[in-house]
GROMACS .gro file of C-alpha atoms in nm:
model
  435
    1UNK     CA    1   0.161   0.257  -3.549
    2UNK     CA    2  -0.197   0.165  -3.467
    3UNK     CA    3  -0.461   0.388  -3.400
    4UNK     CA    4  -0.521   0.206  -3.057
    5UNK     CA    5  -0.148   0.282  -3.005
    6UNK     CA    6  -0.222   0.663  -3.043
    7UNK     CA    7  -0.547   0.699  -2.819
    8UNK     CA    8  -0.306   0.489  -2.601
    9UNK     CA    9  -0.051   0.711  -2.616
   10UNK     CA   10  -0.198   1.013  -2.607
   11UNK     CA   11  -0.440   0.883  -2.278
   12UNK     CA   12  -0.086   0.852  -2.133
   13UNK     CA   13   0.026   1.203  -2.180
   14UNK     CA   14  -0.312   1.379  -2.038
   15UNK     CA   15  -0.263   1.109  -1.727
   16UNK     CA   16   0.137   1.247  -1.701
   17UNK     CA   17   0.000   1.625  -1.706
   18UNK     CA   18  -0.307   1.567  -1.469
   19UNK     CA   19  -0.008   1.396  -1.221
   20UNK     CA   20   0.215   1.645  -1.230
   21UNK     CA   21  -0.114   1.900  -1.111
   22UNK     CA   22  -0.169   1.669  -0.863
   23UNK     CA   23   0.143   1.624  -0.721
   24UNK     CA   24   0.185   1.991  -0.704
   25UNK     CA   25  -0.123   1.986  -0.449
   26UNK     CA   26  -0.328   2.286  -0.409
   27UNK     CA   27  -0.759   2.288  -0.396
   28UNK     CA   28  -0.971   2.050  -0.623
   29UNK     CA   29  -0.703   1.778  -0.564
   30UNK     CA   30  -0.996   1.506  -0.550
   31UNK     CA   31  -1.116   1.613  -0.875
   32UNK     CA   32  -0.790   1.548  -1.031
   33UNK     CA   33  -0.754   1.272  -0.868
   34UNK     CA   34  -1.050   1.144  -1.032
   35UNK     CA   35  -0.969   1.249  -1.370
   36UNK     CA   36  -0.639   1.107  -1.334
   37UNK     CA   37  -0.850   0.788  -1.262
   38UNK     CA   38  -1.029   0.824  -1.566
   39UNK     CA   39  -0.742   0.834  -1.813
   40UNK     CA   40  -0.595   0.553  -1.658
   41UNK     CA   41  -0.910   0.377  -1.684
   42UNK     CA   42  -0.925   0.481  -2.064
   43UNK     CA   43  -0.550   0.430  -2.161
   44UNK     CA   44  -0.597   0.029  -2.021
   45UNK     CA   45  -0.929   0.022  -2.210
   46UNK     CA   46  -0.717   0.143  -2.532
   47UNK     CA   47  -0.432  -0.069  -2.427
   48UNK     CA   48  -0.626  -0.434  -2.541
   49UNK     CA   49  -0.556  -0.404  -2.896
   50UNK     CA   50  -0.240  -0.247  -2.897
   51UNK     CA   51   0.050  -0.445  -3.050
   52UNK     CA   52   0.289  -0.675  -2.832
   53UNK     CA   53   0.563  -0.442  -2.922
   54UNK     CA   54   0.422  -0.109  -2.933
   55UNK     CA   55   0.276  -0.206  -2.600
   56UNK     CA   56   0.552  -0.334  -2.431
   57UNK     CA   57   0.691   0.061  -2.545
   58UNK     CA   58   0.396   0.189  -2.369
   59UNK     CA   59   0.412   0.012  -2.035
   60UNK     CA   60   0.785   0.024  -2.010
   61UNK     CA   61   0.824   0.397  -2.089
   62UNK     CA   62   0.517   0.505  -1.978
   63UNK     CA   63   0.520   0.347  -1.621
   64UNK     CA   64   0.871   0.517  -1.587
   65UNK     CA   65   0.708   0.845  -1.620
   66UNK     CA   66   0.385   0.808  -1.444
   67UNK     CA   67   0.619   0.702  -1.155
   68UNK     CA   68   0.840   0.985  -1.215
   69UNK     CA   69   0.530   1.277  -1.183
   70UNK     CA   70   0.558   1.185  -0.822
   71UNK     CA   71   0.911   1.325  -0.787
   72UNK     CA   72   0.823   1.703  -0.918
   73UNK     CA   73   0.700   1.858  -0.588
   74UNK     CA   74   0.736   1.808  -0.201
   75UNK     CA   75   0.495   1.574  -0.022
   76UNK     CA   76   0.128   1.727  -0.118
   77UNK     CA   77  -0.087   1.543   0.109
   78UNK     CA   78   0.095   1.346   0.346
   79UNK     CA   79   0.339   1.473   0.614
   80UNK     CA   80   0.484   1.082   0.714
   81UNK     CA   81   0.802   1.099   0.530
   82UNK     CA   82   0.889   1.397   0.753
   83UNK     CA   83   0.846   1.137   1.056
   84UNK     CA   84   1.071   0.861   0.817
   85UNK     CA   85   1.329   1.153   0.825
   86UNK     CA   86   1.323   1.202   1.194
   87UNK     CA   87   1.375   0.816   1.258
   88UNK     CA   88   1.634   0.790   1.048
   89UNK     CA   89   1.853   1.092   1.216
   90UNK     CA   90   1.721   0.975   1.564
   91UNK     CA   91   1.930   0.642   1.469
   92UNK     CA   92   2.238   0.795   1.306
   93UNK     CA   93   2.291   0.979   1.655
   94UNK     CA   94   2.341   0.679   1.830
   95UNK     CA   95   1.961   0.669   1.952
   96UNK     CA   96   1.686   0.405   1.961
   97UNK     CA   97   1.359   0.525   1.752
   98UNK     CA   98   1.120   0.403   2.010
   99UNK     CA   99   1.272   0.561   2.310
  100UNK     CA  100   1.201   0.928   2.246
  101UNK     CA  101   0.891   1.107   2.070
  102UNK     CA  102   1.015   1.421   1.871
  103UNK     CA  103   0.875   1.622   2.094
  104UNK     CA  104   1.147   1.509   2.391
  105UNK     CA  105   1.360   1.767   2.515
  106UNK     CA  106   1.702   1.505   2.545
  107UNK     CA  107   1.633   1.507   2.096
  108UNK     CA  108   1.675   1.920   2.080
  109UNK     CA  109   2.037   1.901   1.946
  110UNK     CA  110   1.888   1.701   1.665
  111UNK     CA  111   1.601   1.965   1.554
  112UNK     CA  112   1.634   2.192   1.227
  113UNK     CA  113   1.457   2.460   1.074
  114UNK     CA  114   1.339   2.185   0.804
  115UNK     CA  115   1.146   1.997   1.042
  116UNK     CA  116   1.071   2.259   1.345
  117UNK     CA  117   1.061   2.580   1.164
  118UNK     CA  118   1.071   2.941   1.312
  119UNK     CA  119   0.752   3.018   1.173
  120UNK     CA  120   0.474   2.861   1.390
  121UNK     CA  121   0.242   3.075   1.210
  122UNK     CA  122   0.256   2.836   0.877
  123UNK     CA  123  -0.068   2.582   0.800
  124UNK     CA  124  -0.012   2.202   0.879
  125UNK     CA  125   0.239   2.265   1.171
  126UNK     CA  126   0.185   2.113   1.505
  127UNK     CA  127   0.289   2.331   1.840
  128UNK     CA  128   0.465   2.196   2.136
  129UNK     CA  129   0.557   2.502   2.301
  130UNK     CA  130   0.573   2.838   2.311
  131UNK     CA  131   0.768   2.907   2.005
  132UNK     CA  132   0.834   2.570   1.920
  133UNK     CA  133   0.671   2.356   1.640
  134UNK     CA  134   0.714   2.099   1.393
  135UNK     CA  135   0.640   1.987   1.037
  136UNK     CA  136   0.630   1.605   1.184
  137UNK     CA  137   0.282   1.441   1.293
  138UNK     CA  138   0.237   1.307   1.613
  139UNK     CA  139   0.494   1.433   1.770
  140UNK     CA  140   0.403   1.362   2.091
  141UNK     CA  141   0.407   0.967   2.066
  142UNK     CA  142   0.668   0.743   1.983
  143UNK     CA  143   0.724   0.615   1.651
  144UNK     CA  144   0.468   0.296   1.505
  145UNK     CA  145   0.736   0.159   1.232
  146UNK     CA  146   0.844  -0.163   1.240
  147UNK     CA  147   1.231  -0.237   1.223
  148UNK     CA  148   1.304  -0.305   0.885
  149UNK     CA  149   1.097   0.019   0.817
  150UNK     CA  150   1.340   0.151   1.090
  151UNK     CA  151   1.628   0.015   0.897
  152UNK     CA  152   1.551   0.180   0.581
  153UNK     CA  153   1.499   0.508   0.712
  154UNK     CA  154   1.851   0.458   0.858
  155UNK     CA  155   1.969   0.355   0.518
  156UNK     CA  156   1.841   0.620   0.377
  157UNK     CA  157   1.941   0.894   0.583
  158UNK     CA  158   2.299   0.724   0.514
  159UNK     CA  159   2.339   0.749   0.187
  160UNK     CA  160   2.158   1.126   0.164
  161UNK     CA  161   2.366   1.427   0.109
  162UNK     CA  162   2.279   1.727   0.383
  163UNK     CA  163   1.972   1.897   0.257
  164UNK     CA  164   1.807   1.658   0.091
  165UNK     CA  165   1.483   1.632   0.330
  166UNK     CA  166   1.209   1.452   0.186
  167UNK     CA  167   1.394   1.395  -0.214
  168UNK     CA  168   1.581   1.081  -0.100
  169UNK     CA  169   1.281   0.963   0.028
  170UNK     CA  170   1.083   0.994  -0.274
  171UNK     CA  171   1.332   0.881  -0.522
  172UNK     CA  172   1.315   0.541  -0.317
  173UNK     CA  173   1.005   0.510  -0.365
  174UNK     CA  174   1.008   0.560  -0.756
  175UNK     CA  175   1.287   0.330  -0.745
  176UNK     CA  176   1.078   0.067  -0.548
  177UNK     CA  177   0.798   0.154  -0.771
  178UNK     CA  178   1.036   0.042  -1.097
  179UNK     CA  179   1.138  -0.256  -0.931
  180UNK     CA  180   0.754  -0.403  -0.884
  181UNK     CA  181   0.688  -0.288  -1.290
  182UNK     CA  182   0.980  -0.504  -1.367
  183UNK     CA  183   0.911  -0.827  -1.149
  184UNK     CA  184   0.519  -0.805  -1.295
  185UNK     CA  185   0.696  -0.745  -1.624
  186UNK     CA  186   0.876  -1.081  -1.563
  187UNK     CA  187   0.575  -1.281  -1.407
  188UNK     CA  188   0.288  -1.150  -1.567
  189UNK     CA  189   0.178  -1.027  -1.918
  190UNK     CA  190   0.204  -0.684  -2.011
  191UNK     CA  191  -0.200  -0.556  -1.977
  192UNK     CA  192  -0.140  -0.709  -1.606
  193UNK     CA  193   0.186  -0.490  -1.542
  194UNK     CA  194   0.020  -0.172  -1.706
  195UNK     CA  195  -0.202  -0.225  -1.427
  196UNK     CA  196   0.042  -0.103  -1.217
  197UNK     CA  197   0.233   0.096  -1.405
  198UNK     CA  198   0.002   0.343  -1.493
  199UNK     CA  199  -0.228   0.335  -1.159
  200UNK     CA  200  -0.247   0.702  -1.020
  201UNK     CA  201  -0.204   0.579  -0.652
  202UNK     CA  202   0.177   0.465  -0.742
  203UNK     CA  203   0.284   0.795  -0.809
  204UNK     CA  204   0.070   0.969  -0.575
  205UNK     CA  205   0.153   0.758  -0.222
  206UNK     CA  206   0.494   0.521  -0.339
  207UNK     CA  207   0.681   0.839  -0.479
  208UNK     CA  208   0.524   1.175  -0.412
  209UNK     CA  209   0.420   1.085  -0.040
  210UNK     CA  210   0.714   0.878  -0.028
  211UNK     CA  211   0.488   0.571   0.245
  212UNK     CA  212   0.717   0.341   0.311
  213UNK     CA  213   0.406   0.064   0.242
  214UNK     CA  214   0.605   0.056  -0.078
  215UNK     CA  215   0.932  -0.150   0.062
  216UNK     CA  216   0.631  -0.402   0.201
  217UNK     CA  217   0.441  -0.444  -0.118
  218UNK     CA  218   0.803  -0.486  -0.322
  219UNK     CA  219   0.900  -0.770  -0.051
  220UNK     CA  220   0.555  -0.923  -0.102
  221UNK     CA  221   0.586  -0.909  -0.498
  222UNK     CA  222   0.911  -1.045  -0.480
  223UNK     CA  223   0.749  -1.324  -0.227
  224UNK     CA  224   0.517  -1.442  -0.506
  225UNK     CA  225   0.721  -1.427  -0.756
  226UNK     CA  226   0.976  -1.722  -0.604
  227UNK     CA  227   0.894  -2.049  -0.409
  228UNK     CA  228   1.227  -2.112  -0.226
  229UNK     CA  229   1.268  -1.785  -0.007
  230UNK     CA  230   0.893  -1.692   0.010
  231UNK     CA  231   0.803  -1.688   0.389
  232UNK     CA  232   1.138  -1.517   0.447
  233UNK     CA  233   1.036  -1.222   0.186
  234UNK     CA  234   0.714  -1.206   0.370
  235UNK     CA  235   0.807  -1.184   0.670
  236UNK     CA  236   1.077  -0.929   0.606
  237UNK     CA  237   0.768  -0.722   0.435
  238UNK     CA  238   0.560  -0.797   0.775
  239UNK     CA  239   0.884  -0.627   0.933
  240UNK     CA  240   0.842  -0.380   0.698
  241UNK     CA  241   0.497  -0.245   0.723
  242UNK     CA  242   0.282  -0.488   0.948
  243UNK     CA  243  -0.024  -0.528   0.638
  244UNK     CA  244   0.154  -0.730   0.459
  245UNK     CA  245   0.088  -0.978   0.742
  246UNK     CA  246  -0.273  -1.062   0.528
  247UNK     CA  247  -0.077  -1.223   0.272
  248UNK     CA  248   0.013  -1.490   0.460
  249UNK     CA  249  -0.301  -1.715   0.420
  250UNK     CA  250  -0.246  -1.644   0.016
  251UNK     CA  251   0.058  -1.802   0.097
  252UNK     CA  252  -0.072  -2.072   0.241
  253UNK     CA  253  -0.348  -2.126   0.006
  254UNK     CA  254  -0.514  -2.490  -0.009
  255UNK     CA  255  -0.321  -2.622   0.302
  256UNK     CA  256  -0.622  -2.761   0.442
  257UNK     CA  257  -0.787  -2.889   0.152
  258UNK     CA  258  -0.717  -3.260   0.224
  259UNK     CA  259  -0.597  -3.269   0.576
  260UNK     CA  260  -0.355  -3.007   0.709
  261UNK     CA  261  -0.009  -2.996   0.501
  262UNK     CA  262   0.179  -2.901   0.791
  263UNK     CA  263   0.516  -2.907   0.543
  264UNK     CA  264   0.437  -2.608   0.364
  265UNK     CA  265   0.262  -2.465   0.681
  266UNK     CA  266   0.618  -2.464   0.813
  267UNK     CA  267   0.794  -2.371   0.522
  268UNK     CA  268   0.612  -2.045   0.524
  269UNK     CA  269   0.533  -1.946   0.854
  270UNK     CA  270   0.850  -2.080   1.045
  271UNK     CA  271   1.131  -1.827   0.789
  272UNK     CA  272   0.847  -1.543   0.834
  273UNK     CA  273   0.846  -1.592   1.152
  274UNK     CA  274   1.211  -1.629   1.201
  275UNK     CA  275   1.285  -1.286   0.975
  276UNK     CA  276   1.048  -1.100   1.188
  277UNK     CA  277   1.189  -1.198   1.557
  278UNK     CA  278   1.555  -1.151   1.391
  279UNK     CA  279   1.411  -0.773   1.260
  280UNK     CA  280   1.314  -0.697   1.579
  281UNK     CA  281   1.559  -0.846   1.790
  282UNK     CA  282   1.833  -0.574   1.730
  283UNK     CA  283   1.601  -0.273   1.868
  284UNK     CA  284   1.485  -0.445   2.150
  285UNK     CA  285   1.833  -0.495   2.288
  286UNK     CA  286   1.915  -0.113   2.208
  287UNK     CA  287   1.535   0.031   2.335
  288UNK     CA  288   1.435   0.132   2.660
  289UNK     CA  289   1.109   0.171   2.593
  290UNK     CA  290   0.855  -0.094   2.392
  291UNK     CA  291   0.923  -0.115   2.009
  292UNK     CA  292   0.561  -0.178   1.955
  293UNK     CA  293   0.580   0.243   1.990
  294UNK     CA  294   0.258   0.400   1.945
  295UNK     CA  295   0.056   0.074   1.783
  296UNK     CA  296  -0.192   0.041   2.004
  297UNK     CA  297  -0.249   0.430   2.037
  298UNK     CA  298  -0.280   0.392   1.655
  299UNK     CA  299  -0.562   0.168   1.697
  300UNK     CA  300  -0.763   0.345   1.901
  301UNK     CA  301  -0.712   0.615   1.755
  302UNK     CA  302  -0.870   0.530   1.423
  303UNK     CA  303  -1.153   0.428   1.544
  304UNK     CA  304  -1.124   0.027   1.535
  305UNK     CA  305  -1.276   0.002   1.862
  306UNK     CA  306  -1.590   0.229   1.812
  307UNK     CA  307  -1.680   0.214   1.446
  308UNK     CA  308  -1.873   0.567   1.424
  309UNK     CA  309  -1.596   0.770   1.610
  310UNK     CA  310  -1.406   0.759   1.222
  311UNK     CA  311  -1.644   0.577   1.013
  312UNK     CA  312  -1.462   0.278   1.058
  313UNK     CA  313  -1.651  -0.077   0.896
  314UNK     CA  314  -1.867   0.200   0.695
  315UNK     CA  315  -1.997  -0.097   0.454
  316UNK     CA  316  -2.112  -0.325   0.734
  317UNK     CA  317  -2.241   0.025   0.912
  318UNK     CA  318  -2.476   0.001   0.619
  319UNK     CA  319  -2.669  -0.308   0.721
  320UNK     CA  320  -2.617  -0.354   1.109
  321UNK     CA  321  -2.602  -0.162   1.411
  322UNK     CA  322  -2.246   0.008   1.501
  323UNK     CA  323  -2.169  -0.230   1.785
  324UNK     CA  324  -2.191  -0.536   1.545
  325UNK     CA  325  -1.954  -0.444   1.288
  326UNK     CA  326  -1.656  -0.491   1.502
  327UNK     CA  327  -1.724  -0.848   1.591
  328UNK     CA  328  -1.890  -0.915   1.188
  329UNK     CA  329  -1.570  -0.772   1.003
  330UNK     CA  330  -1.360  -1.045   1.252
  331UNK     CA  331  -1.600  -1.316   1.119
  332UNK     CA  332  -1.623  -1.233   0.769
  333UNK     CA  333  -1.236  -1.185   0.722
  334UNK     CA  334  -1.216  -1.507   0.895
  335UNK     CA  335  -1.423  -1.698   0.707
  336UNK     CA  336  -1.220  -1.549   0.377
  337UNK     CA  337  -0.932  -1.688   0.514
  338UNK     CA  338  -1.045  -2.022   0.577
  339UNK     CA  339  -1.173  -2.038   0.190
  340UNK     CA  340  -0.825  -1.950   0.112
  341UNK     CA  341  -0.675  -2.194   0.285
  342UNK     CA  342  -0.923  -2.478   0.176
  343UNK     CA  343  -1.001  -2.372  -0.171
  344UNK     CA  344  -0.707  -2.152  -0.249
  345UNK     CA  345  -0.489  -2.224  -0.547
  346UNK     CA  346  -0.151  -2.341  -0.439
  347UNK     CA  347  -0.027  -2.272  -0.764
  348UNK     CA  348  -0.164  -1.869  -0.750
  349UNK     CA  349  -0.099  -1.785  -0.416
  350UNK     CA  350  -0.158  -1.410  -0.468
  351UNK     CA  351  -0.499  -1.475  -0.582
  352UNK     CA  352  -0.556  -1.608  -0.196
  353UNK     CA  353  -0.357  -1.294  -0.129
  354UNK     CA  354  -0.571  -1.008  -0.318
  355UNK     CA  355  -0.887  -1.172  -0.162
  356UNK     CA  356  -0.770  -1.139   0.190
  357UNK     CA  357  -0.583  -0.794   0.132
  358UNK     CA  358  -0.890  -0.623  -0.011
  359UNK     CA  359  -1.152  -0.770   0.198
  360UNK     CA  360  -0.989  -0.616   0.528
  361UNK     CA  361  -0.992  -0.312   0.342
  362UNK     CA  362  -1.367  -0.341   0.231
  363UNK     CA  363  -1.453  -0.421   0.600
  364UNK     CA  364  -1.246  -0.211   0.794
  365UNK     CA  365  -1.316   0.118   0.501
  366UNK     CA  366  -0.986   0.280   0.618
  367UNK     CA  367  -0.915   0.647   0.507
  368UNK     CA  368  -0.559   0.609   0.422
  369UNK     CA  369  -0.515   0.530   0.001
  370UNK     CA  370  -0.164   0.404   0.048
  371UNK     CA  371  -0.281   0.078   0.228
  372UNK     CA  372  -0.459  -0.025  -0.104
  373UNK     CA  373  -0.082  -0.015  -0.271
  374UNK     CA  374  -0.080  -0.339  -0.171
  375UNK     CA  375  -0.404  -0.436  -0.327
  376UNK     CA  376  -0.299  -0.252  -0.686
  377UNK     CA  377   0.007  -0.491  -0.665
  378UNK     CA  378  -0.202  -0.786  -0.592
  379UNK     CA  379  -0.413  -0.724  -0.852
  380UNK     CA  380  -0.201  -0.664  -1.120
  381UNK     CA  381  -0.075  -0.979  -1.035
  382UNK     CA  382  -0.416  -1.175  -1.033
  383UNK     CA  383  -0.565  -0.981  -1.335
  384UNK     CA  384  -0.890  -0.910  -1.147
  385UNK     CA  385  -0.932  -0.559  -1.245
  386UNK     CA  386  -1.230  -0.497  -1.018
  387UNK     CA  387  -1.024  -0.471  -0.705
  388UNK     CA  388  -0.858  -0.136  -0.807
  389UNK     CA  389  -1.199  -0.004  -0.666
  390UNK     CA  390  -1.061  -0.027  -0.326
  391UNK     CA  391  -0.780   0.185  -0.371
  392UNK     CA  392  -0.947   0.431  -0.541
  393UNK     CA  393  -1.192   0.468  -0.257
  394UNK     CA  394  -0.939   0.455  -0.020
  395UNK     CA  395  -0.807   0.797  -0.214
  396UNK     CA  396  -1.183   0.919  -0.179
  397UNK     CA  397  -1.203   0.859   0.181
  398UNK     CA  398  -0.856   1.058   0.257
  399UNK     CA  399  -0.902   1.335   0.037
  400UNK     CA  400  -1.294   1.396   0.081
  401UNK     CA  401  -1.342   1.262   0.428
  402UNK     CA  402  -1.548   0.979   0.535
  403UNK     CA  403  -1.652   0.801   0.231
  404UNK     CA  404  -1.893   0.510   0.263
  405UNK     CA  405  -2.035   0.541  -0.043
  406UNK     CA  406  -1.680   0.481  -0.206
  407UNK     CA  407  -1.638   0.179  -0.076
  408UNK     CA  408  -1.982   0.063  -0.070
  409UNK     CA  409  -1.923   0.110  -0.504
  410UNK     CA  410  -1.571  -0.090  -0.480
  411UNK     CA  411  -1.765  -0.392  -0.311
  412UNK     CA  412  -2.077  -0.388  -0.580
  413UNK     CA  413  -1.756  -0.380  -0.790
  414UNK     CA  414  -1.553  -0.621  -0.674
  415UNK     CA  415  -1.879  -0.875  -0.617
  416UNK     CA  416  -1.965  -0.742  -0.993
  417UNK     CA  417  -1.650  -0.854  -1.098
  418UNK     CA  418  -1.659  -1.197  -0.940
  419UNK     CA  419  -2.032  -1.270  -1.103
  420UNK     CA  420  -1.890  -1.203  -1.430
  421UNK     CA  421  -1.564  -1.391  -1.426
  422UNK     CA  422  -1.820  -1.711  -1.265
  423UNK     CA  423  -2.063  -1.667  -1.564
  424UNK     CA  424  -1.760  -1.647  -1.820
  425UNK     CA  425  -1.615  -1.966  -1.647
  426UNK     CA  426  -1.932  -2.161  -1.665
  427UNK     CA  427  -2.002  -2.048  -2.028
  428UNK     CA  428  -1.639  -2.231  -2.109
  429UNK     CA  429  -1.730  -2.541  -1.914
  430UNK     CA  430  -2.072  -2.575  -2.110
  431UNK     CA  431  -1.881  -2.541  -2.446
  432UNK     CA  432  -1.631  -2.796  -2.338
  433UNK     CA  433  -1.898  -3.022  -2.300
  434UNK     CA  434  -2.082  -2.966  -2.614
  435UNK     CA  435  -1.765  -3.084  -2.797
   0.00000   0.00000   0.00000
């Protein structure tokens, strides 16, 4: 065994133990976050010269346990897989998601003391009444998940025995978590699926938090991983968790580079389009109300339409007044997308992908990590290391508040990274042409 093997190795096992402190929640949770950051960071550093085989021990083995750490305590900073289990026993009686709020009176045979406890007295709880509180967040509003979202929490809730609360939930998303490490495993080499494997925001938001951004960023793996079948995969991960939507131009990457291709236009957008309208169709014959739920609340409500109400575009906030960011982050993104689809690579369409993904993030500075799951995917993918930034100031932002400066670092980073990569390219075109 090589000595890279053992720092390797050893890297791994300090990363395990500062996971399972984090998932067990508690104050300083940032700091560990950021230490778990840092062994990750050192164990893929280490991970370059260690042998094929040992390696392929390392990712394999190792990614199952990293993934695992998530499992070995409730949800420690996220209460939306209480909301997942809500949805999912809203259905099972025989009602539509978006038609009631928790909070509705006509849901009160449904209510336990899991998810409206007798003790309004405990932290994190949110009161509707005299006496009468619940574990769930916004309570008040109808639910925002899309219908294959919908589906799986129905799924879920299915095949759960009684008591199992959040668990089932979790072990999903470890499940889902496995299933990316093994399509990268397939598709990419092994320093590219270590990338993912050992990345502390899999454990932290796909398993411990249980976000259900993990079914998405499977379906949009899975998407890039096939030719025949890809618009349908994406659109199912569109139904799925609405981000995944910013793949689509990766998808369609160099479609206008001579013309318009309009056959793989359509080959893409007319099955994602077709999955989505068929996801959807079911609830809207069964709701009442408007299964675009509490979207648009959502939207306002973070801030997207005045930028210094949440810190919203806090990189662009940097160098121009508050009321331009809005209308800048729209014309940036857009011009990313149209260099995608001119100059993309048909033949890497999750390059495209990563480039859209983590540029809305960059603009838009959100302060929720799991988002950026998507990214770490993407990226692992690609092999552009740089763009784990975002996610890691995503985790910044949620954890420590509003965090400019985080993401301000992952776009030196990620523009760092680019320079570097255009320098190393050049370099190998110059010695091309000195033969």
């Amino acid at each position: 065994m090589s000595r890279h093997t053992v720092f390797a190795g050893a890297t791994l096992v300090a990363l395990v133990l500062v996971l399972i402190r984090m998932a067990l929640g508690g104050p300083g949770l940032l700091n560990w976050y950021l230490l778990a950051w840092g062994l990750f960071a050192a164990a893929f550093w280490w991970a370059r010269k260690v042998p094929k085989r040992e390696l392929t021990l390392l990712v394999v083995a190792g990614g199952i346990v990293v993934t695992a750490t998530g499992l070995v305590a409730p949800p420690s900073t996220s209460t939306d897989s209480f909301r997942y289990a809500w949805d999912g026993r809203v259905q099972a009686a025989g009602h539509s998601p978006y038609d009631y709020a928790p909070a509705d009176p006509a849901l009160g045979p449904l209510r336990d003391g899991w998810l409206f406890p007798d003790d309004c007295a405990a932290p994190g709880l949110a009161h509707l009444a005299e006496g009468v509180c619940t574990r769930i967040n916004r309570p008040l509003v109808h639910t925002i998940y899309p219908p294959l979202a919908e589906g799986y929490f129905r799924l879920v809730h299915w095949l759960s025995p009684d008591g199992a609360r959040h668990k089932p939930y979790q072990v999903g998303g470890a499940l889902m978590a496995i299933a990316v490490l093994l399509a990268l495993l397939r598709w990419t080499g092994l320093r590219q699926a270590a990338c993912w494997a050992w990345c502390p925001a899999v454990p932290a938001e796909a398993v411990n938090n249980a976000h259900v951004d993990m079914l998405g960023v499977l379906l949009v793996v899975l998407a890039f991983c096939v030719v025949r079948g890809r618009g349908a995969l994406l659109g199912a991960g569109i139904a799925a968790k609405l981000l995944p939507a910013v793949t689509l131009p990766g998808a369609l990457s160099g479609v206008l580079r001579d013309g318009v291709a309009w056959r793989r236009v359509l080959a893409v957008v007319l099955p994602a389009g077709a999955v989505v309208v068929l996801a959807y169709l079911p609830y809207v014959l069964a709701s009442r109300a408007s299964v675009l739920g509490y979207l648009f609340g959502y939207f306002q409500e973070e801030g997207y339409e005045a930028p210094s109400a949440r810190a919203r575009y806090g990189v662009l906030r940097l160098v121009m007044p508050d009321s331009w960011t809005p209308f800048a982050a729209v014309a940036v993104l857009g011009l990313v997308i149209w260099l995608v689809l001119r100059h993309g690579d048909p033949d890497r369409p999750w390059e495209g992908a990563l480039l859209v993904s983590g540029s809305l993030l960059l603009l838009l500075t959100p302060a929720y990590s799991w988002y950026a799951l998507l990214v770490v995917a993407l990226a692992a993918m690609d092999g552009r290391w740089e763009w784990l930034g975002v996610a890691l100031a995503g985790a910044a932002a949620y954890l420590f508040g509003p965090s400019t400066l985080a993401y301000a670092l992952a776009t030196v980073g990620v523009v760092a990274g680019w320079a570097v990569r255009q320098r190393r390219a050049a370099g190998t075109l110059e010695e091309a042409g000195a033969r």
